[in-house]
Structure formats: structure tokens, C-alpha cells
Amino acid sequence: MANKCLWCKQTISQELRVSFIMSFKPYVAVLMCEKCRQLFSPIDQATACPGCGRRQKQPRLCEDCQIWQTRHEPQLSNHALFPYATVQEYMSRYKFQGDYELRKLFQKQFQSFILASTSGALIVPIPISEKTFAVRKFNQVEGWLEGMSYQRMLDAESRDGLPQSKKDKRERMQLKQPFSVRNAWEGRLKNRSICLIDDVYTTGTTLHLAADLLYSYGAKNVSSITFAR
Ligand SMILES: [Zn+2]
Ligand SMILES: [Zn+2]
């Protein structure tokens, strides 16, 4: 039994033990070799910043989150799976070069992470604008959520045609509300708990804007989970 690592393209040899064959469990192909798996070390949730989810040695509110705290009520609580530096090349191949196959590499891990950090909240991926979708052909967040239950609740306007990562920090802070709630959800948000899912927490602006909007429709609690911080 041999298949190729989706990341380094090397052959992975999987020993199929007799005990496994006798267990009649469905065979799940391993998508990443052990060497690559070790490159992607997740953030330790026990010591991450309770505000934005960044990797830290102590679980206290980081400086960026202390600033958010003074100008935003209520505070958003974000959990992140990986440090951005760890998945930078992955994000560039998946999201920017558009290698959609790479969504599979972290589907299982990201979905388990989401399910472990939310209880009963509606899972809502951050949308991309029609303009971005026309170029990329897929929503990178929904790519990871394939097979799990989630709600398309929001729409996004185009942000002046510039991908967010190309704007400087100050420009990103000044962005106006880019989201709207879909008609079908307008009257159904009162007292609901919502967990927003996004790819990267950078300044936190995107997620705070989405949270503001959902609170204005009566949501009881809005939290968020990102693939990277
Ligand atoms: Zn590999
Ligand atoms: Zn923080």
C-alpha cells in the first residue's frame, strides 16, 4: 500500500497490519508523511493568547488584544490552529496559487479543532467577495469545512479590488463594514451562538467587523476560529 504525500510528493509507505484488516475499519489514506507532519506544529492551546489565539509562553492577553479591549466591546475570543509562519508556504500554494487539492491536507485536523472548541454554536465561514471568487474559484475556508455542517450566513462586498494581505496595517484598520447578513438569516439570529471561521487572524479587523454585524442582529455570543494566527 503506497500513496504520495500531498505536501512533499514523496511516497508514503503504510504498513497494513493484520489486526487492522481484521478490524474491518474503513481504510483512510494518509495524506501527509510523518516528516511533513512534524513541520506543521499546532499552537499549544493551554498557553495561547485568550483574545486572538496567538502562540505564547503564558496564556495572558497579548498587547494587540489589550488595545482591542479598550476599543471593542465585547471582546472577541479567537482560537487558532497554527502560527502563521508555520503555514505561510502552505497558504501561498493553497490560497494564492489556487492548489485546491491542498484543502484535504488539513480538513480532518481543522474540523476536529473546530468541533473541540465550539459547543452547539452555528459554524459560519467568513465569505469571500464575488470578485475574489471569480479569480480564485473557491472559498479557501469552505474548502477545509467540506463534509461538515456549516451555514452560509454572510455575504462580502469587494474590498476595493485589493486582497487584504496587500493592504498595509493602517489601511486594514480603517476598513468599513464589508459584510451583510443574508435575507434568509435576518430574523433568525436572536440569542444564537455563532462561531466564525476564517483562514488567518491578522489584525482581527475582519472578524471584529463580522462579529459587530451579528451582534447588531441580536446574536447572543460570537466567537471565532482561524486556521492561522
Ligand atoms: Zn511529506
Ligand atoms: Zn492576542
mmCIF file with all atom_site columns, N, CA and C in Angstrom, residues 14-54:
data_model
loop_
_atom_site.group_PDB
_atom_site.id
_atom_site.type_symbol
_atom_site.label_atom_id
_atom_site.label_alt_id
_atom_site.label_comp_id
_atom_site.label_asym_id
_atom_site.label_entity_id
_atom_site.label_seq_id
_atom_site.pdbx_PDB_ins_code
_atom_site.Cartn_x
_atom_site.Cartn_y
_atom_site.Cartn_z
_atom_site.occupancy
_atom_site.B_iso_or_equiv
_atom_site.pdbx_formal_charge
_atom_site.auth_seq_id
_atom_site.auth_comp_id
_atom_site.auth_asym_id
_atom_site.auth_atom_id
_atom_site.pdbx_PDB_model_num
ATOM 1   N N  . GLN A 1 14 ? 2.643   2.696  3.874  1.00 0.00 ? 14 GLN A N  1
ATOM 2   C CA . GLN A 1 14 ? 1.784   2.431  5.019  1.00 0.00 ? 14 GLN A CA 1
ATOM 3   C C  . GLN A 1 14 ? 1.709   0.935  5.230  1.00 0.00 ? 14 GLN A C  1
ATOM 4   N N  . GLU A 1 15 ? 2.144   0.540  6.380  1.00 0.00 ? 15 GLU A N  1
ATOM 5   C CA . GLU A 1 15 ? 2.043   -0.881 6.707  1.00 0.00 ? 15 GLU A CA 1
ATOM 6   C C  . GLU A 1 15 ? 0.595   -1.187 7.062  1.00 0.00 ? 15 GLU A C  1
ATOM 7   N N  . LEU A 1 16 ? 0.047   -2.140 6.409  1.00 0.00 ? 16 LEU A N  1
ATOM 8   C CA . LEU A 1 16 ? -1.321  -2.529 6.733  1.00 0.00 ? 16 LEU A CA 1
ATOM 9   C C  . LEU A 1 16 ? -1.259  -3.770 7.614  1.00 0.00 ? 16 LEU A C  1
ATOM 10  N N  . ARG A 1 17 ? -1.420  -3.572 8.900  1.00 0.00 ? 17 ARG A N  1
ATOM 11  C CA . ARG A 1 17 ? -1.284  -4.688 9.827  1.00 0.00 ? 17 ARG A CA 1
ATOM 12  C C  . ARG A 1 17 ? -2.494  -5.608 9.761  1.00 0.00 ? 17 ARG A C  1
ATOM 13  N N  . VAL A 1 18 ? -2.235  -6.870 10.040 1.00 0.00 ? 18 VAL A N  1
ATOM 14  C CA . VAL A 1 18 ? -3.303  -7.878 10.018 1.00 0.00 ? 18 VAL A CA 1
ATOM 15  C C  . VAL A 1 18 ? -4.427  -7.491 10.990 1.00 0.00 ? 18 VAL A C  1
ATOM 16  N N  . SER A 1 19 ? -4.029  -6.963 12.152 1.00 0.00 ? 19 SER A N  1
ATOM 17  C CA . SER A 1 19 ? -5.043  -6.585 13.151 1.00 0.00 ? 19 SER A CA 1
ATOM 18  C C  . SER A 1 19 ? -5.977  -5.513 12.602 1.00 0.00 ? 19 SER A C  1
ATOM 19  N N  . PHE A 1 20 ? -5.413  -4.605 11.760 1.00 0.00 ? 20 PHE A N  1
ATOM 20  C CA . PHE A 1 20 ? -6.247  -3.562 11.173 1.00 0.00 ? 20 PHE A CA 1
ATOM 21  C C  . PHE A 1 20 ? -7.210  -4.167 10.155 1.00 0.00 ? 20 PHE A C  1
ATOM 22  N N  . ILE A 1 21 ? -6.668  -5.031 9.316  1.00 0.00 ? 21 ILE A N  1
ATOM 23  C CA . ILE A 1 21 ? -7.505  -5.661 8.288  1.00 0.00 ? 21 ILE A CA 1
ATOM 24  C C  . ILE A 1 21 ? -8.653  -6.431 8.948  1.00 0.00 ? 21 ILE A C  1
ATOM 25  N N  . MET A 1 22 ? -8.334  -7.118 10.042 1.00 0.00 ? 22 MET A N  1
ATOM 26  C CA . MET A 1 22 ? -9.346  -7.908 10.740 1.00 0.00 ? 22 MET A CA 1
ATOM 27  C C  . MET A 1 22 ? -10.375 -7.036 11.462 1.00 0.00 ? 22 MET A C  1
ATOM 28  N N  . SER A 1 23 ? -10.030 -5.754 11.701 1.00 0.00 ? 23 SER A N  1
ATOM 29  C CA . SER A 1 23 ? -10.960 -4.891 12.436 1.00 0.00 ? 23 SER A CA 1
ATOM 30  C C  . SER A 1 23 ? -12.109 -4.402 11.541 1.00 0.00 ? 23 SER A C  1
ATOM 31  N N  . PHE A 1 24 ? -11.963 -4.567 10.213 1.00 0.00 ? 24 PHE A N  1
ATOM 32  C CA . PHE A 1 24 ? -12.970 -4.133 9.232  1.00 0.00 ? 24 PHE A CA 1
ATOM 33  C C  . PHE A 1 24 ? -13.272 -2.637 9.285  1.00 0.00 ? 24 PHE A C  1
ATOM 34  N N  . LYS A 1 25 ? -12.311 -1.857 9.805  1.00 0.00 ? 25 LYS A N  1
ATOM 35  C CA . LYS A 1 25 ? -12.489 -0.399 9.779  1.00 0.00 ? 25 LYS A CA 1
ATOM 36  C C  . LYS A 1 25 ? -12.228 0.087  8.355  1.00 0.00 ? 25 LYS A C  1
ATOM 37  N N  . PRO A 1 26 ? -12.935 1.148  7.939  1.00 0.00 ? 26 PRO A N  1
ATOM 38  C CA . PRO A 1 26 ? -12.658 1.628  6.581  1.00 0.00 ? 26 PRO A CA 1
ATOM 39  C C  . PRO A 1 26 ? -11.219 2.135  6.476  1.00 0.00 ? 26 PRO A C  1
ATOM 40  N N  . TYR A 1 27 ? -10.574 1.859  5.363  1.00 0.00 ? 27 TYR A N  1
ATOM 41  C CA . TYR A 1 27 ? -9.195  2.290  5.162  1.00 0.00 ? 27 TYR A CA 1
ATOM 42  C C  . TYR A 1 27 ? -9.180  3.779  4.839  1.00 0.00 ? 27 TYR A C  1
ATOM 43  N N  . VAL A 1 28 ? -8.448  4.567  5.626  1.00 0.00 ? 28 VAL A N  1
ATOM 44  C CA . VAL A 1 28 ? -8.323  6.003  5.370  1.00 0.00 ? 28 VAL A CA 1
ATOM 45  C C  . VAL A 1 28 ? -6.897  6.286  4.907  1.00 0.00 ? 28 VAL A C  1
ATOM 46  N N  . ALA A 1 29 ? -6.783  6.812  3.698  1.00 0.00 ? 29 ALA A N  1
ATOM 47  C CA . ALA A 1 29 ? -5.451  7.073  3.155  1.00 0.00 ? 29 ALA A CA 1
ATOM 48  C C  . ALA A 1 29 ? -4.754  8.167  3.962  1.00 0.00 ? 29 ALA A C  1
ATOM 49  N N  . VAL A 1 30 ? -3.482  7.989  4.246  1.00 0.00 ? 30 VAL A N  1
ATOM 50  C CA . VAL A 1 30 ? -2.686  9.006  4.918  1.00 0.00 ? 30 VAL A CA 1
ATOM 51  C C  . VAL A 1 30 ? -2.253  10.009 3.861  1.00 0.00 ? 30 VAL A C  1
ATOM 52  N N  . LEU A 1 31 ? -2.532  11.295 4.107  1.00 0.00 ? 31 LEU A N  1
ATOM 53  C CA . LEU A 1 31 ? -2.283  12.308 3.080  1.00 0.00 ? 31 LEU A CA 1
ATOM 54  C C  . LEU A 1 31 ? -0.925  12.980 3.238  1.00 0.00 ? 31 LEU A C  1
ATOM 55  N N  . MET A 1 32 ? -0.359  12.893 4.439  1.00 0.00 ? 32 MET A N  1
ATOM 56  C CA . MET A 1 32 ? 0.912   13.568 4.683  1.00 0.00 ? 32 MET A CA 1
ATOM 57  C C  . MET A 1 32 ? 1.888   12.618 5.347  1.00 0.00 ? 32 MET A C  1
ATOM 58  N N  . CYS A 1 33 ? 3.150   12.681 4.925  1.00 0.00 ? 33 CYS A N  1
ATOM 59  C CA . CYS A 1 33 ? 4.141   11.802 5.531  1.00 0.00 ? 33 CYS A CA 1
ATOM 60  C C  . CYS A 1 33 ? 4.505   12.314 6.927  1.00 0.00 ? 33 CYS A C  1
ATOM 61  N N  . GLU A 1 34 ? 5.136   11.462 7.694  1.00 0.00 ? 34 GLU A N  1
ATOM 62  C CA . GLU A 1 34 ? 5.453   11.789 9.090  1.00 0.00 ? 34 GLU A CA 1
ATOM 63  C C  . GLU A 1 34 ? 6.417   12.976 9.182  1.00 0.00 ? 34 GLU A C  1
ATOM 64  N N  . LYS A 1 35 ? 7.357   13.048 8.245  1.00 0.00 ? 35 LYS A N  1
ATOM 65  C CA . LYS A 1 35 ? 8.343   14.127 8.233  1.00 0.00 ? 35 LYS A CA 1
ATOM 66  C C  . LYS A 1 35 ? 7.651   15.486 8.041  1.00 0.00 ? 35 LYS A C  1
ATOM 67  N N  . CYS A 1 36 ? 6.708   15.525 7.119  1.00 0.00 ? 36 CYS A N  1
ATOM 68  C CA . CYS A 1 36 ? 5.981   16.775 6.876  1.00 0.00 ? 36 CYS A CA 1
ATOM 69  C C  . CYS A 1 36 ? 5.067   17.110 8.050  1.00 0.00 ? 36 CYS A C  1
ATOM 70  N N  . ARG A 1 37 ? 4.425   16.095 8.598  1.00 0.00 ? 37 ARG A N  1
ATOM 71  C CA . ARG A 1 37 ? 3.514   16.330 9.717  1.00 0.00 ? 37 ARG A CA 1
ATOM 72  C C  . ARG A 1 37 ? 4.228   17.058 10.860 1.00 0.00 ? 37 ARG A C  1
ATOM 73  N N  . GLN A 1 38 ? 5.505   16.706 11.046 1.00 0.00 ? 38 GLN A N  1
ATOM 74  C CA . GLN A 1 38 ? 6.264   17.340 12.118 1.00 0.00 ? 38 GLN A CA 1
ATOM 75  C C  . GLN A 1 38 ? 6.600   18.801 11.832 1.00 0.00 ? 38 GLN A C  1
ATOM 76  N N  . LEU A 1 39 ? 6.554   19.182 10.540 1.00 0.00 ? 39 LEU A N  1
ATOM 77  C CA . LEU A 1 39 ? 6.801   20.581 10.185 1.00 0.00 ? 39 LEU A CA 1
ATOM 78  C C  . LEU A 1 39 ? 5.636   21.460 10.628 1.00 0.00 ? 39 LEU A C  1
ATOM 79  N N  . PHE A 1 40 ? 4.435   20.857 10.675 1.00 0.00 ? 40 PHE A N  1
ATOM 80  C CA . PHE A 1 40 ? 3.233   21.629 10.992 1.00 0.00 ? 40 PHE A CA 1
ATOM 81  C C  . PHE A 1 40 ? 2.846   21.417 12.448 1.00 0.00 ? 40 PHE A C  1
ATOM 82  N N  . SER A 1 41 ? 3.520   22.171 13.301 1.00 0.00 ? 41 SER A N  1
ATOM 83  C CA . SER A 1 41 ? 3.286   22.007 14.724 1.00 0.00 ? 41 SER A CA 1
ATOM 84  C C  . SER A 1 41 ? 2.210   23.004 15.184 1.00 0.00 ? 41 SER A C  1
ATOM 85  N N  . PRO A 1 42 ? 1.087   22.508 15.724 1.00 0.00 ? 42 PRO A N  1
ATOM 86  C CA . PRO A 1 42 ? -0.015  23.402 16.097 1.00 0.00 ? 42 PRO A CA 1
ATOM 87  C C  . PRO A 1 42 ? 0.301   24.254 17.335 1.00 0.00 ? 42 PRO A C  1
ATOM 88  N N  . ILE A 1 43 ? -0.470  25.295 17.508 1.00 0.00 ? 43 ILE A N  1
ATOM 89  C CA . ILE A 1 43 ? -0.330  26.177 18.675 1.00 0.00 ? 43 ILE A CA 1
ATOM 90  C C  . ILE A 1 43 ? -0.813  25.435 19.915 1.00 0.00 ? 43 ILE A C  1
ATOM 91  N N  . ASP A 1 44 ? -0.049  25.545 20.993 1.00 0.00 ? 44 ASP A N  1
ATOM 92  C CA . ASP A 1 44 ? -0.459  24.947 22.264 1.00 0.00 ? 44 ASP A CA 1
ATOM 93  C C  . ASP A 1 44 ? -1.605  25.798 22.840 1.00 0.00 ? 44 ASP A C  1
ATOM 94  N N  . GLN A 1 45 ? -2.794  25.213 22.891 1.00 0.00 ? 45 GLN A N  1
ATOM 95  C CA . GLN A 1 45 ? -3.975  25.972 23.310 1.00 0.00 ? 45 GLN A CA 1
ATOM 96  C C  . GLN A 1 45 ? -3.919  26.362 24.789 1.00 0.00 ? 45 GLN A C  1
ATOM 97  N N  . ALA A 1 46 ? -3.142  25.628 25.569 1.00 0.00 ? 46 ALA A N  1
ATOM 98  C CA . ALA A 1 46 ? -3.081  25.905 27.013 1.00 0.00 ? 46 ALA A CA 1
ATOM 99  C C  . ALA A 1 46 ? -2.376  27.225 27.309 1.00 0.00 ? 46 ALA A C  1
ATOM 100 N N  . THR A 1 47 ? -1.493  27.657 26.394 1.00 0.00 ? 47 THR A N  1
ATOM 101 C CA . THR A 1 47 ? -0.751  28.895 26.657 1.00 0.00 ? 47 THR A CA 1
ATOM 102 C C  . THR A 1 47 ? -1.024  29.984 25.615 1.00 0.00 ? 47 THR A C  1
ATOM 103 N N  . ALA A 1 48 ? -1.933  29.733 24.678 1.00 0.00 ? 48 ALA A N  1
ATOM 104 C CA . ALA A 1 48 ? -2.224  30.719 23.632 1.00 0.00 ? 48 ALA A CA 1
ATOM 105 C C  . ALA A 1 48 ? -2.890  31.957 24.232 1.00 0.00 ? 48 ALA A C  1
ATOM 106 N N  . CYS A 1 49 ? -2.797  33.088 23.518 1.00 0.00 ? 49 CYS A N  1
ATOM 107 C CA . CYS A 1 49 ? -3.478  34.308 23.960 1.00 0.00 ? 49 CYS A CA 1
ATOM 108 C C  . CYS A 1 49 ? -4.986  34.052 23.956 1.00 0.00 ? 49 CYS A C  1
ATOM 109 N N  . PRO A 1 50 ? -5.692  34.340 25.071 1.00 0.00 ? 50 PRO A N  1
ATOM 110 C CA . PRO A 1 50 ? -7.133  34.079 25.126 1.00 0.00 ? 50 PRO A CA 1
ATOM 111 C C  . PRO A 1 50 ? -7.944  35.019 24.226 1.00 0.00 ? 50 PRO A C  1
ATOM 112 N N  . GLY A 1 51 ? -7.308  36.085 23.737 1.00 0.00 ? 51 GLY A N  1
ATOM 113 C CA . GLY A 1 51 ? -8.015  37.013 22.856 1.00 0.00 ? 51 GLY A CA 1
ATOM 114 C C  . GLY A 1 51 ? -7.936  36.599 21.402 1.00 0.00 ? 51 GLY A C  1
ATOM 115 N N  . CYS A 1 52 ? -6.717  36.437 20.890 1.00 0.00 ? 52 CYS A N  1
ATOM 116 C CA . CYS A 1 52 ? -6.550  36.211 19.454 1.00 0.00 ? 52 CYS A CA 1
ATOM 117 C C  . CYS A 1 52 ? -6.049  34.812 19.127 1.00 0.00 ? 52 CYS A C  1
ATOM 118 N N  . GLY A 1 53 ? -5.628  34.064 20.123 1.00 0.00 ? 53 GLY A N  1
ATOM 119 C CA . GLY A 1 53 ? -5.190  32.691 19.889 1.00 0.00 ? 53 GLY A CA 1
ATOM 120 C C  . GLY A 1 53 ? -3.749  32.544 19.449 1.00 0.00 ? 53 GLY A C  1
ATOM 121 N N  . ARG A 1 54 ? -2.960  33.629 19.512 1.00 0.00 ? 54 ARG A N  1
ATOM 122 C CA . ARG A 1 54 ? -1.562  33.510 19.061 1.00 0.00 ? 54 ARG A CA 1
ATOM 123 C C  . ARG A 1 54 ? -0.730  32.653 20.025 1.00 0.00 ? 54 ARG A C  1
#
